[in-house]
PDB file of C-alpha atoms in Angstrom:
ATOM      1  CA  MET A   1       0.116   3.759  22.022  1.00 51.00           C
ATOM      2  CA  LYS A   2       1.830   7.275  23.038  1.00 55.00           C
ATOM      3  CA  LYS A   3       4.088   7.359  19.280  1.00 52.00           C
ATOM      4  CA  ILE A   4       0.840   6.636  17.070  1.00 47.00           C
ATOM      5  CA  LEU A   5      -1.446   8.969  18.568  1.00 50.00           C
ATOM      6  CA  SER A   6       0.871  12.521  19.390  1.00 55.00           C
ATOM      7  CA  SER A   7       0.018  14.118  15.944  1.00 52.00           C
ATOM      8  CA  LEU A   8      -3.517  13.638  16.595  1.00 47.00           C
ATOM      9  CA  PHE A   9      -3.205  15.253  20.207  1.00 51.00           C
ATOM     10  CA  VAL A  10      -1.115  18.175  18.805  1.00 48.00           C
ATOM     11  CA  VAL A  11      -3.577  19.334  16.757  1.00 43.00           C
ATOM     12  CA  LEU A  12      -5.750  19.390  20.057  1.00 47.00           C
ATOM     13  CA  ILE A  13      -4.287  20.979  21.713  1.00 48.00           C
ATOM     14  CA  ILE A  14      -3.486  23.933  19.470  1.00 44.00           C
ATOM     15  CA  LEU A  15      -7.011  23.997  18.443  1.00 44.00           C
ATOM     16  CA  SER A  16      -9.031  23.954  22.081  1.00 45.00           C
ATOM     17  CA  GLY A  17      -6.174  24.802  24.135  1.00 43.00           C
ATOM     18  CA  CYS A  18      -6.494  21.000  25.766  1.00 42.00           C
ATOM     19  CA  LYS A  19      -9.170  21.846  27.894  1.00 40.00           C
ATOM     20  CA  LYS A  20      -8.921  19.863  30.963  1.00 40.00           C
ATOM     21  CA  ASP A  21     -11.879  18.426  33.249  1.00 42.00           C
ATOM     22  CA  GLU A  22     -12.857  20.810  36.011  1.00 39.00           C
ATOM     23  CA  GLN A  23     -11.164  19.279  38.923  1.00 41.00           C
ATOM     24  CA  SER A  24      -9.342  20.011  42.002  1.00 40.00           C
ATOM     25  CA  GLU A  25      -5.043  19.041  41.416  1.00 47.00           C
ATOM     26  CA  PRO A  26      -4.453  17.079  43.227  1.00 48.00           C
ATOM     27  CA  VAL A  27      -1.665  18.214  46.578  1.00 42.00           C
ATOM     28  CA  ALA A  28       1.972  18.331  45.585  1.00 43.00           C
ATOM     29  CA  ASP A  29       3.959  15.983  48.084  1.00 45.00           C
ATOM     30  CA  THR A  30       6.451  17.828  50.057  1.00 44.00           C
ATOM     31  CA  GLU A  31       9.433  18.872  47.492  1.00 49.00           C
ATOM     32  CA  PRO A  32      12.942  18.530  48.740  1.00 46.00           C
ATOM     33  CA  ALA A  33      14.808  20.644  49.488  1.00 49.00           C
ATOM     34  CA  ALA A  34      17.187  22.360  45.971  1.00 53.00           C
ATOM     35  CA  ASP A  35      20.746  21.410  47.244  1.00 59.00           C
ATOM     36  CA  THR A  36      19.401  18.071  47.865  1.00 73.00           C
ATOM     37  CA  LYS A  37      17.390  17.020  44.225  1.00 84.00           C
ATOM     38  CA  PRO A  38      18.358  14.170  42.526  1.00 94.00           C
ATOM     39  CA  VAL A  39      20.181  14.248  39.630  1.00 97.00           C
ATOM     40  CA  ILE A  40      18.930  11.237  36.915  1.00 98.00           C
ATOM     41  CA  ASN A  41      22.327  10.440  35.177  1.00 98.00           C
ATOM     42  CA  ILE A  42      21.082   9.670  30.520  1.00 98.00           C
ATOM     43  CA  THR A  43      24.650   7.826  29.190  1.00 98.00           C
ATOM     44  CA  LEU A  44      24.950   7.499  25.851  1.00 98.00           C
ATOM     45  CA  THR A  45      26.134   3.627  25.421  1.00 98.00           C
ATOM     46  CA  ASN A  46      26.202   3.526  22.046  1.00 98.00           C
ATOM     47  CA  VAL A  47      25.000   5.245  18.300  1.00 98.00           C
ATOM     48  CA  THR A  48      24.308   3.952  14.979  1.00 97.00           C
ATOM     49  CA  SER A  49      22.749   5.640  11.806  1.00 96.00           C
ATOM     50  CA  ASN A  50      19.584   4.044  12.930  1.00 95.00           C
ATOM     51  CA  ASN A  51      19.905   3.872  17.051  1.00 97.00           C
ATOM     52  CA  VAL A  52      20.717   4.628  20.457  1.00 98.00           C
ATOM     53  CA  GLN A  53      21.386   3.017  23.148  1.00 98.00           C
ATOM     54  CA  PHE A  54      21.492   4.643  26.628  1.00 98.00           C
ATOM     55  CA  THR A  55      21.250   4.175  30.124  1.00 98.00           C
ATOM     56  CA  THR A  56      19.545   6.781  32.673  1.00 98.00           C
ATOM     57  CA  GLU A  57      20.211   6.489  36.330  1.00 98.00           C
ATOM     58  CA  CYS A  58      18.602   8.840  39.618  1.00 97.00           C
ATOM     59  CA  SER A  59      20.991   9.126  42.464  1.00 96.00           C
ATOM     60  CA  ASP A  60      18.646   8.251  45.052  1.00 96.00           C
ATOM     61  CA  SER A  61      17.275   5.188  43.543  1.00 95.00           C
ATOM     62  CA  ASP A  62      13.865   5.454  45.950  1.00 95.00           C
ATOM     63  CA  VAL A  63      12.844   8.823  42.823  1.00 97.00           C
ATOM     64  CA  THR A  64      10.521   7.538  40.620  1.00 97.00           C
ATOM     65  CA  TYR A  65      11.030   8.601  37.146  1.00 98.00           C
ATOM     66  CA  TYR A  66       9.984   9.145  33.378  1.00 98.00           C
ATOM     67  CA  VAL A  67      12.196   9.037  30.459  1.00 98.00           C
ATOM     68  CA  TYR A  68      11.679   9.493  26.754  1.00 97.00           C
ATOM     69  CA  GLY A  69      12.955  11.357  24.220  1.00 97.00           C
ATOM     70  CA  MET A  70      12.172  12.243  20.405  1.00 94.00           C
ATOM     71  CA  THR A  71      13.578  14.561  17.514  1.00 93.00           C
ATOM     72  CA  LYS A  72      15.263  17.302  18.243  1.00 93.00           C
ATOM     73  CA  SER A  73      13.487  19.386  16.296  1.00 89.00           C
ATOM     74  CA  LYS A  74       9.546  18.183  18.132  1.00 90.00           C
ATOM     75  CA  TYR A  75      11.382  18.545  21.335  1.00 94.00           C
ATOM     76  CA  LEU A  76      11.697  21.937  21.121  1.00 93.00           C
ATOM     77  CA  THR A  77       7.923  22.640  19.388  1.00 91.00           C
ATOM     78  CA  GLU A  78       6.742  20.187  22.386  1.00 92.00           C
ATOM     79  CA  SER A  79       8.119  22.315  24.931  1.00 94.00           C
ATOM     80  CA  THR A  80       5.869  26.071  23.769  1.00 93.00           C
ATOM     81  CA  TYR A  81       2.924  24.472  24.663  1.00 91.00           C
ATOM     82  CA  SER A  82       3.510  24.665  27.975  1.00 89.00           C
ATOM     83  CA  SER A  83       5.364  27.125  31.082  1.00 90.00           C
ATOM     84  CA  ASP A  84       5.717  24.217  32.823  1.00 92.00           C
ATOM     85  CA  SER A  85       8.356  22.647  29.393  1.00 94.00           C
ATOM     86  CA  ILE A  86       7.487  19.563  28.332  1.00 95.00           C
ATOM     87  CA  TYR A  87       6.000  17.940  31.812  1.00 96.00           C
ATOM     88  CA  GLY A  88       3.492  20.389  31.239  1.00 95.00           C
ATOM     89  CA  PHE A  89       2.796  18.979  27.481  1.00 94.00           C
ATOM     90  CA  GLU A  90       3.162  15.336  28.973  1.00 94.00           C
ATOM     91  CA  LYS A  91       1.476  15.953  31.369  1.00 95.00           C
ATOM     92  CA  SER A  92      -1.090  17.026  29.567  1.00 94.00           C
ATOM     93  CA  TRP A  93      -0.817  14.263  27.274  1.00 93.00           C
ATOM     94  CA  PHE A  94      -1.869  12.005  29.966  1.00 96.00           C
ATOM     95  CA  GLU A  95      -4.997  13.888  30.721  1.00 95.00           C
ATOM     96  CA  PHE A  96      -6.111  13.231  27.499  1.00 94.00           C
ATOM     97  CA  VAL A  97      -5.816  10.260  27.372  1.00 94.00           C
ATOM     98  CA  SER A  98      -7.257   9.964  31.127  1.00 95.00           C
ATOM     99  CA  GLN A  99     -10.805  10.939  29.736  1.00 93.00           C
ATOM    100  CA  SER A 100     -11.667   7.708  28.199  1.00 92.00           C
ATOM    101  CA  SER A 101      -9.532   5.476  29.913  1.00 89.00           C
ATOM    102  CA  GLY A 102     -11.422   6.162  33.330  1.00 88.00           C
ATOM    103  CA  GLU A 103      -7.508   6.774  34.682  1.00 93.00           C
ATOM    104  CA  PRO A 104      -6.292   9.087  36.031  1.00 96.00           C
ATOM    105  CA  TRP A 105      -3.361  10.787  35.045  1.00 97.00           C
ATOM    106  CA  TYR A 106      -0.820  10.528  37.792  1.00 96.00           C
ATOM    107  CA  LYS A 107      -1.919   6.988  37.184  1.00 97.00           C
ATOM    108  CA  LEU A 108      -1.158   6.468  33.770  1.00 96.00           C
ATOM    109  CA  MET A 109       1.517   8.349  34.073  1.00 97.00           C
ATOM    110  CA  LEU A 110       3.427   6.434  36.585  1.00 97.00           C
ATOM    111  CA  GLU A 111       2.424   3.552  35.056  1.00 96.00           C
ATOM    112  CA  LYS A 112       5.409   4.888  32.359  1.00 96.00           C
ATOM    113  CA  CYS A 113       7.811   6.166  35.058  1.00 97.00           C
ATOM    114  CA  VAL A 114      10.834   3.475  36.012  1.00 98.00           C
ATOM    115  CA  THR A 115      13.386   3.412  39.103  1.00 97.00           C
ATOM    116  CA  GLY A 116      16.996   3.190  39.726  1.00 96.00           C
ATOM    117  CA  LYS A 117      19.056   1.841  36.557  1.00 97.00           C
ATOM    118  CA  GLN A 118      17.776   1.021  33.414  1.00 98.00           C
ATOM    119  CA  SER A 119      18.875   0.700  29.650  1.00 98.00           C
ATOM    120  CA  TYR A 120      17.033   1.665  26.489  1.00 98.00           C
ATOM    121  CA  ASP A 121      17.138   1.513  23.041  1.00 97.00           C
ATOM    122  CA  PHE A 122      15.826   4.602  21.476  1.00 97.00           C
ATOM    123  CA  VAL A 123      13.496   2.620  19.157  1.00 93.00           C
ATOM    124  CA  ASP A 124      11.439   2.264  22.218  1.00 89.00           C
ATOM    125  CA  PHE A 125      10.239   5.802  22.179  1.00 92.00           C
ATOM    126  CA  THR A 126       9.637   6.161  17.836  1.00 90.00           C
ATOM    127  CA  TYR A 127       9.278   3.420  15.448  1.00 90.00           C
ATOM    128  CA  VAL A 128      12.328   4.774  13.081  1.00 93.00           C
ATOM    129  CA  MET A 129      15.510   7.354  13.055  1.00 95.00           C
ATOM    130  CA  ASP A 130      17.647   8.864  10.533  1.00 96.00           C
ATOM    131  CA  PRO A 131      21.637   9.119  10.277  1.00 97.00           C
ATOM    132  CA  GLU A 132      22.340  11.808  11.354  1.00 96.00           C
ATOM    133  CA  MET A 133      19.717  13.271  12.501  1.00 95.00           C
ATOM    134  CA  GLU A 134      19.448  14.981  16.372  1.00 95.00           C
ATOM    135  CA  TYR A 135      17.751  13.851  18.279  1.00 96.00           C
ATOM    136  CA  VAL A 136      16.963  15.015  22.635  1.00 97.00           C
ATOM    137  CA  ILE A 137      16.630  11.804  25.372  1.00 98.00           C
ATOM    138  CA  TYR A 138      15.174  13.604  28.301  1.00 97.00           C
ATOM    139  CA  ALA A 139      14.154  12.610  31.985  1.00 98.00           C
ATOM    140  CA  TYR A 140      12.956  14.273  34.956  1.00 97.00           C
ATOM    141  CA  GLY A 141      11.569  12.911  38.696  1.00 97.00           C
ATOM    142  CA  ILE A 142       7.773  13.103  39.755  1.00 97.00           C
ATOM    143  CA  ASP A 143       6.213  11.946  42.829  1.00 97.00           C
ATOM    144  CA  SER A 144       2.556   9.955  43.512  1.00 96.00           C
ATOM    145  CA  LEU A 145       0.487  12.401  42.582  1.00 97.00           C
ATOM    146  CA  GLY A 146       2.699  13.447  39.082  1.00 96.00           C
ATOM    147  CA  ASN A 147       4.380  15.995  40.356  1.00 96.00           C
ATOM    148  CA  ARG A 148       7.255  17.195  38.600  1.00 96.00           C
ATOM    149  CA  ILE A 149      10.055  17.161  42.124  1.00 96.00           C
ATOM    150  CA  THR A 150      13.611  17.526  40.105  1.00 96.00           C
ATOM    151  CA  ASP A 151      14.962  19.167  37.462  1.00 96.00           C
ATOM    152  CA  PHE A 152      15.132  18.476  33.792  1.00 96.00           C
ATOM    153  CA  PHE A 153      17.465  16.292  32.984  1.00 97.00           C
ATOM    154  CA  THR A 154      18.923  16.148  28.522  1.00 97.00           C
ATOM    155  CA  ARG A 155      21.228  14.851  26.540  1.00 97.00           C
ATOM    156  CA  GLU A 156      21.260  15.385  23.172  1.00 98.00           C
ATOM    157  CA  VAL A 157      22.875  13.598  20.472  1.00 97.00           C
ATOM    158  CA  THR A 158      22.882  13.242  16.297  1.00 98.00           C
ATOM    159  CA  THR A 159      22.504   9.507  14.822  1.00 97.00           C
ATOM    160  CA  ALA A 160      26.061   8.226  12.899  1.00 97.00           C
ATOM    161  CA  GLU A 161      26.107   8.969   9.521  1.00 97.00           C
ATOM    162  CA  MET A 162      24.262   7.092   6.884  1.00 97.00           C
ATOM    163  CA  VAL A 163      25.900   4.002   5.669  1.00 97.00           C
ATOM    164  CA  PRO A 164      25.099   4.208   1.540  1.00 98.00           C
ATOM    165  CA  SER A 165      24.063   1.301  -0.026  1.00 98.00           C
ATOM    166  CA  ALA A 166      25.455   0.904  -3.991  1.00 98.00           C
ATOM    167  CA  ASN A 167      22.983   0.008  -5.414  1.00 98.00           C
ATOM    168  CA  GLU A 168      21.745   2.235  -8.153  1.00 98.00           C
ATOM    169  CA  ILE A 169      18.003   2.392  -8.561  1.00 98.00           C
ATOM    170  CA  SER A 170      16.298   4.019 -11.757  1.00 97.00           C
ATOM    171  CA  VAL A 171      12.393   4.280 -11.914  1.00 98.00           C
ATOM    172  CA  GLU A 172      10.209   4.327 -15.068  1.00 98.00           C
ATOM    173  CA  ILE A 173       6.250   5.222 -15.153  1.00 98.00           C
ATOM    174  CA  THR A 174       4.666   4.165 -17.346  1.00 97.00           C
ATOM    175  CA  GLN A 175       0.706   4.153 -17.027  1.00 97.00           C
ATOM    176  CA  THR A 176      -1.248   7.089 -15.280  1.00 97.00           C
ATOM    177  CA  TYR A 177      -4.487   5.705 -13.186  1.00 97.00           C
ATOM    178  CA  VAL A 178      -7.151   7.908 -11.053  1.00 97.00           C
ATOM    179  CA  ASN A 179      -6.291   5.524  -8.009  1.00 97.00           C
ATOM    180  CA  GLY A 180      -2.026   5.044  -8.970  1.00 97.00           C
ATOM    181  CA  VAL A 181       0.888   4.064 -11.574  1.00 98.00           C
ATOM    182  CA  ASP A 182       2.206   1.240 -13.062  1.00 98.00           C
ATOM    183  CA  ALA A 183       6.207   1.608 -12.619  1.00 98.00           C
ATOM    184  CA  THR A 184       9.036   0.029 -13.146  1.00 98.00           C
ATOM    185  CA  PHE A 185      11.900  -0.113 -10.849  1.00 98.00           C
ATOM    186  CA  THR A 186      16.038  -1.208 -12.583  1.00 98.00           C
ATOM    187  CA  THR A 187      18.270  -2.026  -9.737  1.00 98.00           C
ATOM    188  CA  THR A 188      21.686  -3.262  -9.776  1.00 98.00           C
ATOM    189  CA  ASN A 189      21.732  -4.520  -7.355  1.00 98.00           C
ATOM    190  CA  ASN A 190      19.328  -6.717  -4.559  1.00 97.00           C
ATOM    191  CA  ASP A 191      19.271  -4.609  -1.612  1.00 98.00           C
ATOM    192  CA  SER A 192      16.218  -3.389  -0.220  1.00 98.00           C
ATOM    193  CA  TYR A 193      14.482  -0.284  -0.415  1.00 98.00           C
ATOM    194  CA  TYR A 194      11.267   1.349   0.311  1.00 98.00           C
ATOM    195  CA  VAL A 195       8.703   2.722  -2.684  1.00 98.00           C
ATOM    196  CA  THR A 196       5.590   4.722  -1.151  1.00 98.00           C
ATOM    197  CA  LEU A 197       2.573   7.309  -2.687  1.00 98.00           C
ATOM    198  CA  GLN A 198       2.086  10.375  -1.440  1.00 98.00           C
ATOM    199  CA  ARG A 199      -0.314  14.093  -2.608  1.00 98.00           C
ATOM    200  CA  LYS A 200       2.022  16.787  -4.084  1.00 97.00           C
ATOM    201  CA  SER A 201       1.766  18.877  -0.350  1.00 97.00           C
ATOM    202  CA  TYR A 202       2.699  16.220   1.395  1.00 97.00           C
ATOM    203  CA  VAL A 203       5.967  16.340  -0.295  1.00 97.00           C
ATOM    204  CA  GLU A 204       6.162  20.309   0.081  1.00 96.00           C
ATOM    205  CA  PHE A 205       5.509  20.522   3.257  1.00 95.00           C
ATOM    206  CA  PHE A 206       8.771  18.520   4.575  1.00 94.00           C
ATOM    207  CA  GLN A 207      10.555  20.669   1.133  1.00 94.00           C
ATOM    208  CA  GLY A 208       9.802  24.119   3.691  1.00 89.00           C
ATOM    209  CA  ASP A 209      12.198  25.289   6.214  1.00 86.00           C
ATOM    210  CA  GLY A 210      13.047  23.746   9.254  1.00 81.00           C
ATOM    211  CA  HIS A 211      12.225  20.506   7.544  1.00 87.00           C
ATOM    212  CA  THR A 212      13.526  17.667   5.885  1.00 92.00           C
ATOM    213  CA  LEU A 213      12.999  14.847   3.418  1.00 95.00           C
ATOM    214  CA  GLY A 214      14.851  12.783   5.758  1.00 94.00           C
ATOM    215  CA  GLU A 215      11.711  13.304   8.731  1.00 93.00           C
ATOM    216  CA  MET A 216       9.439  12.782   5.405  1.00 96.00           C
ATOM    217  CA  ALA A 217      11.702   9.075   5.155  1.00 96.00           C
ATOM    218  CA  VAL A 218      10.549   7.947   9.158  1.00 95.00           C
ATOM    219  CA  ASP A 219       6.984   9.817   8.758  1.00 94.00           C
ATOM    220  CA  VAL A 220       6.532   7.317   6.018  1.00 96.00           C
ATOM    221  CA  ILE A 221       8.116   4.695   7.202  1.00 96.00           C
ATOM    222  CA  SER A 222       6.285   5.341  10.791  1.00 93.00           C
ATOM    223  CA  ALA A 223       2.690   5.265   9.665  1.00 93.00           C
ATOM    224  CA  ASP A 224       2.831   1.970   8.003  1.00 93.00           C
ATOM    225  CA  ILE A 225       4.946   0.159  10.711  1.00 92.00           C
ATOM    226  CA  SER A 226       2.051   1.708  12.787  1.00 90.00           C
ATOM    227  CA  ALA A 227      -0.790   0.346  10.720  1.00 91.00           C
ATOM    228  CA  ASN A 228       0.873  -3.045   9.421  1.00 90.00           C
ATOM    229  CA  GLY A 229       3.651  -4.170  11.997  1.00 89.00           C
ATOM    230  CA  GLU A 230       6.501  -4.155   9.863  1.00 90.00           C
ATOM    231  CA  VAL A 231       7.745  -1.612   6.715  1.00 93.00           C
ATOM    232  CA  ALA A 232       6.984  -3.430   3.180  1.00 94.00           C
ATOM    233  CA  LEU A 233      10.349  -3.595   1.263  1.00 97.00           C
ATOM    234  CA  LEU A 234      11.471  -4.055  -2.045  1.00 98.00           C
ATOM    235  CA  SER A 235      14.838  -6.085  -3.578  1.00 98.00           C
ATOM    236  CA  GLY A 236      16.209  -6.441  -7.178  1.00 98.00           C
ATOM    237  CA  ASN A 237      13.848  -5.435 -10.396  1.00 98.00           C
ATOM    238  CA  GLN A 238      10.020  -4.874  -9.655  1.00 98.00           C
ATOM    239  CA  THR A 239       7.570  -3.201 -11.177  1.00 98.00           C
ATOM    240  CA  ILE A 240       4.236  -1.820  -8.657  1.00 98.00           C
ATOM    241  CA  THR A 241       0.803  -1.258  -9.391  1.00 97.00           C
ATOM    242  CA  THR A 242      -2.807  -0.424  -8.158  1.00 96.00           C
ATOM    243  CA  ASP A 243      -3.072  -3.317  -6.276  1.00 95.00           C
ATOM    244  CA  ASP A 244      -0.146  -2.264  -3.351  1.00 93.00           C
ATOM    245  CA  TYR A 245       0.210   1.073  -3.889  1.00 96.00           C
ATOM    246  CA  ARG A 246      -3.347   3.316  -4.286  1.00 95.00           C
ATOM    247  CA  CYS A 247      -3.138   7.080  -4.375  1.00 97.00           C
ATOM    248  CA  GLN A 248      -6.645   7.837  -2.770  1.00 95.00           C
ATOM    249  CA  LYS A 249      -7.523  11.350  -4.915  1.00 96.00           C
ATOM    250  CA  LYS A 250      -7.697  10.776  -8.869  1.00 96.00           C
ATOM    251  CA  ASP A 251      -7.283  14.158 -10.546  1.00 98.00           C
ATOM    252  CA  ALA A 252      -4.659  15.773  -8.689  1.00 98.00           C
ATOM    253  CA  ASP A 253      -0.545  16.020  -7.815  1.00 98.00           C
ATOM    254  CA  TYR A 254       1.560  12.660  -5.605  1.00 98.00           C
ATOM    255  CA  TYR A 255       5.080  11.709  -5.890  1.00 98.00           C
ATOM    256  CA  LEU A 256       5.867   8.526  -6.442  1.00 98.00           C
ATOM    257  CA  ILE A 257       9.132   8.254  -3.594  1.00 98.00           C
ATOM    258  CA  TYR A 258      11.534   5.993  -3.116  1.00 98.00           C
ATOM    259  CA  PHE A 259      15.133   5.190  -1.236  1.00 98.00           C
ATOM    260  CA  SER A 260      17.192   2.171  -0.199  1.00 98.00           C
ATOM    261  CA  TYR A 261      16.663   0.935   3.491  1.00 98.00           C
ATOM    262  CA  ASP A 262      16.750  -1.301   5.244  1.00 95.00           C
ATOM    263  CA  GLU A 263      16.451  -2.750   9.584  1.00 91.00           C
ATOM    264  CA  GLN A 264      20.125  -2.860   9.849  1.00 92.00           C
ATOM    265  CA  TYR A 265      21.161  -0.067   8.703  1.00 95.00           C
ATOM    266  CA  GLY A 266      18.158   2.625   8.604  1.00 96.00           C
ATOM    267  CA  ARG A 267      17.852   4.910   5.116  1.00 97.00           C
ATOM    268  CA  ARG A 268      20.876   3.929   2.289  1.00 98.00           C
ATOM    269  CA  SER A 269      20.236   6.413  -0.129  1.00 98.00           C
ATOM    270  CA  GLU A 270      18.818  10.177  -0.864  1.00 97.00           C
ATOM    271  CA  VAL A 271      15.028  10.120  -0.924  1.00 98.00           C
ATOM    272  CA  HIS A 272      14.155  10.590  -4.564  1.00 98.00           C
ATOM    273  CA  LEU A 273      10.773  12.128  -5.381  1.00 98.00           C
ATOM    274  CA  VAL A 274       9.299  11.124  -9.528  1.00 98.00           C
ATOM    275  CA  PRO A 275       5.956  13.901  -9.641  1.00 98.00           C
ATOM    276  CA  PHE A 276       2.622  11.922 -11.767  1.00 98.00           C
ATOM    277  CA  HIS A 277      -0.593  13.375 -11.712  1.00 98.00           C
ATOM    278  CA  THR A 278      -3.456  11.529 -11.177  1.00 98.00           C
ATOM    279  CA  ALA A 279      -6.033  10.473 -14.099  1.00 97.00           C
ATOM    280  CA  ALA A 280      -9.746  12.382 -14.335  1.00 95.00           C
ATOM    281  CA  GLU A 281     -11.493   9.769 -15.039  1.00 91.00           C
TER     282      GLU A 281
END
């Protein structure tokens, strides 16, 4: 799945320059005259704190086009990896996937393309969205051999404000082990919340310039869904142990991270960080 593997792919691009098989490129179909190029309209139909619904429609119903969405920061970064902006990045991605599938890259890309009018939930492309975060929806037409034949069409959107939970959550770490902690959570209502243990270096990355703890919240939840198919949430007073929450490294700095979260509204509180150090032995 693309959204599971794309982080690895970005690393491979940076390290190897995304070396491609030395094979001839497909011959381009005839490109329409500039004044007759199709237009792809992207229309927002509903925006909430954790999803965006939208439609796409091409002015030429016969044109096959590619649609995707991601955070604005990710879009701006990935657009710099190729001289042909985001299309060049997408093409390299499908070339990368084709090396293991045996299918030509453009056939794989065409399988993800559409025609006519389509309706989407943004979470079709990313597992979760964060409140008040900037995103980009983009689309462009391609021919039967994967060559781009239209301009790029984009629509920026910011998710709605957070719907805050009234749940006041406190936590006490009562015991530290080589592989985690015992920690007791006390709550004021039964609104659900999310808990994870992460290395200090991981958290500090999202505390750096150009990043936010909201991005980290999206990252950890997306990783959970990718690995387990769902988000593991807690509700009410709870005690966590190493039976369910584990650290991989002993004698290391970690954070216990928690925030209110539910599937209807997404993240519903600020991200709370409680530092701890795993035992040496």
